[in-house]
Amino acid sequence: MMEQQRLKAFRVLLVDDEAPARRRLHDLLSDDPEISTISEAENGLAAVAAIESEKPDIIFLDVQMPEVDGFGVIDAIGSDLMPLTIFVTAYDQYALKAFEADAVDYLLKPFGDKRFHQAVARAKARLRNSDCKSIGPNVMGLVSKREASGVLWDWLVIKTGGVTKLLMASEIDWIEAAGVYVNLHFQGKECVYRSSLAAVTKRLDPMRFVRIHRSSVVNIRAITHLEPISHGEFEVLLRDGTRLTLSRNFRAEVEKRLGQSL
């Protein structure tokens, strides 16, 4: 009894878009006397909200999920605030080697009960060591690798007023340069993003976004039509009613993306 009282209770969050996968993890953890609460999230967005509100000690995180994947969750929360993370995935191309030498674990599906409990024991040991509560450096190395040149963003992490939101790149209509920042325009709204126009443009799908002016980039799918102005310039009309200018200097690039002459 005294031994039970000395046990520290840990809060666990299960993140997986497949309900059977979450159910199995829940069943494996349900009899553990050191686990106080088990909550679940079925996608990356829900995981971000749950981490911020519930402050779990351990998170079992799927890598491959629609829209926001496991690495996107880490991007959104930030390495300093991430709970100790155990990846659970059927894919080994990102993390297997990186986690082999690190106490933050990686469970490759299908895994057995023994392997699962080894990962849990490792996580508990880390949590009892106050110096090792943050996510491991190897995990952040994976995030950095994912952000390497040539890898595109499906979403942008927006932090404002103490709240972190994820804006899907596909929802952006156009992007406006604002000094060292940019204004992101989407669904009739706008928000500031702390990056230069050039840096953001490099991380967005070039098949979707094209620069039309030194101060603006547009989502090609947001364009309704273009009207010639003069001297090779066009007025670009967007689905939200915005009117922008296609500079003569960027006309050739737009025509290249469209595959047709204007």
CSV table of C-alpha atoms in Angstrom, one decimal:
chain,number,residue,atom,x,y,z
A,1,MET,CA,0.0,0.0,0.0
A,2,MET,CA,2.8,2.4,0.9
A,3,GLU,CA,4.5,1.6,-2.3
A,4,GLN,CA,1.3,2.4,-4.3
A,5,GLN,CA,1.1,5.8,-2.5
A,6,ARG,CA,4.6,6.6,-3.5
A,7,LEU,CA,3.9,6.1,-7.2
A,8,LYS,CA,3.7,9.2,-9.3
A,9,ALA,CA,0.6,9.5,-11.4
A,10,PHE,CA,1.2,10.4,-15.1
A,11,ARG,CA,-1.2,11.8,-17.6
A,12,VAL,CA,-1.2,10.2,-21.0
A,13,LEU,CA,-2.5,11.4,-24.4
A,14,LEU,CA,-3.0,9.0,-27.3
A,15,VAL,CA,-2.9,10.6,-30.8
A,16,ASP,CA,-3.8,8.4,-33.8
A,17,ASP,CA,-6.4,8.9,-36.6
A,18,GLU,CA,-7.3,5.2,-36.3
A,19,ALA,CA,-9.7,4.4,-33.5
A,20,PRO,CA,-8.7,0.7,-33.2
A,21,ALA,CA,-5.0,1.8,-32.7
A,22,ARG,CA,-6.1,4.2,-29.9
A,23,ARG,CA,-8.2,1.6,-28.3
A,24,ARG,CA,-5.4,-0.9,-28.2
A,25,LEU,CA,-3.1,1.6,-26.5
A,26,HIS,CA,-5.8,2.5,-24.1
A,27,ASP,CA,-6.3,-1.1,-23.2
A,28,LEU,CA,-2.6,-1.6,-22.6
A,29,LEU,CA,-2.4,1.4,-20.3
A,30,SER,CA,-5.7,1.0,-18.4
A,31,ASP,CA,-4.4,-1.3,-15.7
A,32,ASP,CA,-1.2,0.7,-15.0
A,33,PRO,CA,-1.5,2.2,-11.5
A,34,GLU,CA,0.9,5.0,-12.4
A,35,ILE,CA,-1.3,6.3,-15.1
A,36,SER,CA,-3.9,8.8,-13.7
A,37,THR,CA,-5.7,9.8,-16.9
A,38,ILE,CA,-5.8,8.7,-20.5
A,39,SER,CA,-7.1,11.1,-23.1
A,40,GLU,CA,-7.3,10.7,-26.9
A,41,ALA,CA,-7.0,12.8,-30.0
A,42,GLU,CA,-7.9,11.6,-33.5
A,43,ASN,CA,-5.8,14.1,-35.5
A,44,GLY,CA,-3.0,16.6,-35.2
A,45,LEU,CA,-5.1,19.6,-34.6
A,46,ALA,CA,-7.0,17.9,-31.8
A,47,ALA,CA,-3.6,16.8,-30.4
A,48,VAL,CA,-2.3,20.4,-30.3
A,49,ALA,CA,-5.4,21.5,-28.4
A,50,ALA,CA,-5.2,18.6,-26.0
A,51,ILE,CA,-1.5,19.2,-25.2
A,52,GLU,CA,-2.2,22.8,-24.5
A,53,SER,CA,-5.3,22.2,-22.3
A,54,GLU,CA,-4.5,18.9,-20.6
A,55,LYS,CA,-0.7,19.1,-20.2
A,56,PRO,CA,0.0,15.4,-20.5
A,57,ASP,CA,3.2,13.9,-19.3
A,58,ILE,CA,3.5,11.3,-22.0
A,59,ILE,CA,2.1,11.4,-25.6
A,60,PHE,CA,1.8,8.4,-27.9
A,61,LEU,CA,2.0,10.2,-31.3
A,62,ASP,CA,1.2,8.7,-34.7
A,63,VAL,CA,3.5,10.1,-37.5
A,64,GLN,CA,1.2,9.8,-40.5
A,65,MET,CA,-2.1,11.6,-40.1
A,66,PRO,CA,-4.2,13.7,-42.4
A,67,GLU,CA,-3.5,17.4,-42.6
A,68,VAL,CA,-1.3,17.8,-39.5
A,69,ASP,CA,1.0,14.9,-38.9
A,70,GLY,CA,3.1,14.0,-35.9
A,71,PHE,CA,5.9,16.4,-36.8
A,72,GLY,CA,3.4,19.1,-37.4
A,73,VAL,CA,2.2,18.7,-33.8
A,74,ILE,CA,5.8,19.2,-32.6
A,75,ASP,CA,6.1,22.3,-34.8
A,76,ALA,CA,2.9,23.8,-33.4
A,77,ILE,CA,3.6,23.1,-29.7
A,78,GLY,CA,7.4,23.8,-29.8
A,79,SER,CA,10.1,21.6,-28.4
A,80,ASP,CA,10.2,23.3,-25.0
A,81,LEU,CA,6.6,22.6,-24.3
A,82,MET,CA,6.3,19.1,-25.8
A,83,PRO,CA,5.5,16.3,-23.4
A,84,LEU,CA,7.7,13.3,-23.5
A,85,THR,CA,6.9,11.7,-26.8
A,86,ILE,CA,6.7,8.1,-28.0
A,87,PHE,CA,6.1,7.8,-31.7
A,88,VAL,CA,3.8,5.0,-32.8
A,89,THR,CA,3.8,4.4,-36.5
A,90,ALA,CA,3.9,1.8,-39.3
A,91,TYR,CA,6.7,3.8,-41.0
A,92,ASP,CA,10.3,3.6,-40.1
A,93,GLN,CA,11.9,5.9,-42.7
A,94,TYR,CA,12.0,9.0,-40.4
A,95,ALA,CA,12.6,8.0,-36.9
A,96,LEU,CA,13.8,4.4,-36.3
A,97,LYS,CA,17.5,5.0,-36.4
A,98,ALA,CA,17.2,8.3,-34.6
A,99,PHE,CA,15.4,6.9,-31.7
A,100,GLU,CA,17.4,3.8,-31.2
A,101,ALA,CA,20.0,5.6,-29.2
A,102,ASP,CA,17.5,7.9,-27.4
A,103,ALA,CA,15.3,7.3,-24.4
A,104,VAL,CA,12.4,8.8,-26.2
A,105,ASP,CA,11.0,5.7,-27.9
A,106,TYR,CA,9.6,4.7,-31.2
A,107,LEU,CA,7.1,1.9,-31.6
A,108,LEU,CA,6.9,0.4,-35.0
A,109,LYS,CA,3.6,-1.2,-35.8
A,110,PRO,CA,2.8,-4.0,-35.3
A,111,PHE,CA,4.4,-4.2,-31.9
A,112,GLY,CA,4.0,-6.7,-29.1
A,113,ASP,CA,2.8,-6.0,-25.6
A,114,LYS,CA,6.4,-6.6,-24.2
A,115,ARG,CA,7.8,-4.0,-26.5
A,116,PHE,CA,5.1,-1.5,-25.6
A,117,HIS,CA,5.7,-1.9,-21.9
A,118,GLN,CA,9.4,-1.4,-22.4
A,119,ALA,CA,8.6,1.9,-24.0
A,120,VAL,CA,6.3,2.9,-21.2
A,121,ALA,CA,8.9,2.0,-18.6
A,122,ARG,CA,11.5,4.0,-20.5
A,123,ALA,CA,9.2,7.0,-20.6
A,124,LYS,CA,8.5,6.8,-16.8
A,125,ALA,CA,12.2,6.6,-16.1
A,126,ARG,CA,12.7,9.8,-18.1
A,127,LEU,CA,9.9,11.6,-16.4
A,128,ARG,CA,11.3,10.8,-13.0
A,129,ASN,CA,14.5,12.5,-14.1
A,130,SER,CA,13.6,16.2,-14.1
A,131,ASP,CA,16.5,16.9,-16.5
A,132,CYS,CA,15.0,14.8,-19.2
A,133,LYS,CA,11.4,15.8,-19.5
A,134,SER,CA,11.6,17.7,-22.7
A,135,ILE,CA,11.4,16.0,-26.1
A,136,GLY,CA,14.7,14.5,-27.1
A,137,PRO,CA,17.2,16.2,-29.4
A,138,ASN,CA,16.8,13.5,-31.9
A,139,VAL,CA,13.2,14.3,-32.3
A,140,MET,CA,13.9,17.9,-33.0
A,141,GLY,CA,16.6,16.8,-35.4
A,142,LEU,CA,13.9,15.0,-37.3
A,143,VAL,CA,11.8,18.1,-37.3
A,144,SER,CA,14.7,20.1,-38.7
A,145,LYS,CA,15.3,17.5,-41.3
A,146,ARG,CA,11.7,17.8,-42.3
A,147,GLU,CA,12.1,21.5,-42.7
A,148,ALA,CA,15.1,21.2,-44.9
A,149,SER,CA,15.2,23.0,-48.2
A,150,GLY,CA,12.8,21.4,-50.7
A,151,VAL,CA,10.2,20.3,-48.1
A,152,LEU,CA,7.0,22.2,-48.4
A,153,TRP,CA,4.6,23.4,-45.8
A,154,ASP,CA,1.0,22.2,-45.8
A,155,TRP,CA,0.2,24.6,-43.0
A,156,LEU,CA,1.6,27.6,-41.2
A,157,VAL,CA,1.8,27.8,-37.4
A,158,ILE,CA,0.3,31.1,-36.2
A,159,LYS,CA,1.0,32.2,-32.7
A,160,THR,CA,-1.0,35.2,-31.4
A,161,GLY,CA,-2.3,36.3,-28.1
A,162,GLY,CA,-0.9,33.2,-26.4
A,163,VAL,CA,-2.9,30.9,-28.8
A,164,THR,CA,-1.3,28.7,-31.4
A,165,LYS,CA,-3.3,28.0,-34.6
A,166,LEU,CA,-2.6,26.1,-37.7
A,167,LEU,CA,-3.6,27.7,-41.0
A,168,MET,CA,-3.8,25.4,-43.9
A,169,ALA,CA,-1.8,26.7,-46.8
A,170,SER,CA,-4.6,25.7,-49.2
A,171,GLU,CA,-6.9,28.3,-47.4
A,172,ILE,CA,-4.6,31.2,-48.1
A,173,ASP,CA,-5.7,33.5,-50.9
A,174,TRP,CA,-2.7,35.7,-51.1
A,175,ILE,CA,0.3,36.9,-49.1
A,176,GLU,CA,1.4,40.5,-48.7
A,177,ALA,CA,4.9,41.7,-47.8
A,178,ALA,CA,4.9,43.8,-44.6
A,179,GLY,CA,8.5,44.7,-43.9
A,180,VAL,CA,10.2,41.8,-42.2
A,181,TYR,CA,6.7,40.1,-41.8
A,182,VAL,CA,3.9,39.1,-44.1
A,183,ASN,CA,0.2,39.4,-43.9
A,184,LEU,CA,-1.6,36.2,-44.7
A,185,HIS,CA,-5.0,36.8,-46.3
A,186,PHE,CA,-7.6,34.0,-46.1
A,187,GLN,CA,-11.4,33.6,-46.1
A,188,GLY,CA,-11.8,37.4,-45.8
A,189,LYS,CA,-9.4,37.6,-42.8
A,190,GLU,CA,-5.8,38.4,-42.4
A,191,CYS,CA,-3.1,37.7,-39.8
A,192,VAL,CA,0.6,38.6,-39.4
A,193,TYR,CA,3.2,35.9,-39.9
A,194,ARG,CA,6.8,36.5,-38.7
A,195,SER,CA,8.8,35.7,-41.8
A,196,SER,CA,9.8,37.4,-45.0
A,197,LEU,CA,7.8,37.1,-48.2
A,198,ALA,CA,10.7,35.3,-49.9
A,199,ALA,CA,11.2,32.8,-47.1
A,200,VAL,CA,7.5,31.9,-46.9
A,201,THR,CA,7.3,31.6,-50.7
A,202,LYS,CA,10.1,29.1,-50.8
A,203,ARG,CA,8.1,26.8,-48.4
A,204,LEU,CA,4.8,26.8,-50.2
A,205,ASP,CA,3.8,24.6,-53.1
A,206,PRO,CA,5.0,26.3,-56.3
A,207,MET,CA,2.2,24.6,-58.2
A,208,ARG,CA,-0.3,26.5,-56.1
A,209,PHE,CA,1.4,29.8,-55.2
A,210,VAL,CA,3.0,32.3,-57.6
A,211,ARG,CA,4.6,35.7,-57.1
A,212,ILE,CA,2.9,38.4,-59.1
A,213,HIS,CA,4.6,41.4,-57.6
A,214,ARG,CA,7.6,42.2,-55.4
A,215,SER,CA,5.1,42.6,-52.5
A,216,SER,CA,2.5,39.9,-53.2
A,217,VAL,CA,2.1,36.2,-53.8
A,218,VAL,CA,-1.2,34.6,-54.8
A,219,ASN,CA,-2.8,31.2,-54.6
A,220,ILE,CA,-3.5,30.4,-58.2
A,221,ARG,CA,-6.7,28.7,-57.2
A,222,ALA,CA,-8.0,31.9,-55.7
A,223,ILE,CA,-7.7,33.8,-59.0
A,224,THR,CA,-11.0,34.3,-60.8
A,225,HIS,CA,-9.7,36.3,-63.8
A,226,LEU,CA,-7.1,38.8,-65.0
A,227,GLU,CA,-7.6,42.0,-66.8
A,228,PRO,CA,-4.9,43.8,-68.9
A,229,ILE,CA,-4.0,47.2,-67.6
A,230,SER,CA,-1.1,48.6,-69.6
A,231,HIS,CA,2.6,48.0,-70.4
A,232,GLY,CA,2.2,44.3,-70.0
A,233,GLU,CA,0.7,44.5,-66.5
A,234,PHE,CA,-2.6,42.9,-65.4
A,235,GLU,CA,-5.1,43.4,-62.7
A,236,VAL,CA,-5.6,40.1,-60.8
A,237,LEU,CA,-9.1,39.6,-59.3
A,238,LEU,CA,-9.4,37.0,-56.5
A,239,ARG,CA,-12.4,35.1,-55.3
A,240,ASP,CA,-12.7,37.3,-52.2
A,241,GLY,CA,-13.0,40.5,-54.4
A,242,THR,CA,-9.4,41.6,-53.8
A,243,ARG,CA,-7.7,43.3,-56.8
A,244,LEU,CA,-4.0,43.0,-57.1
A,245,THR,CA,-1.4,43.9,-59.7
A,246,LEU,CA,0.5,41.5,-61.8
A,247,SER,CA,3.8,43.3,-62.4
A,248,ARG,CA,5.3,43.0,-65.8
A,249,ASN,CA,8.5,41.7,-64.2
A,250,PHE,CA,6.6,38.6,-62.9
A,251,ARG,CA,4.3,38.0,-65.9
A,252,ALA,CA,6.6,35.4,-67.5
A,253,GLU,CA,6.7,33.5,-64.2
A,254,VAL,CA,2.9,33.5,-64.0
A,255,GLU,CA,2.6,32.3,-67.6
A,256,LYS,CA,5.1,29.5,-66.9
A,257,ARG,CA,3.0,28.3,-63.9
A,258,LEU,CA,-0.2,28.5,-65.9
A,259,GLY,CA,1.4,26.8,-68.9
A,260,GLN,CA,-0.3,29.4,-71.2
A,261,SER,CA,0.2,33.0,-72.3
A,262,LEU,CA,-1.9,35.8,-70.9
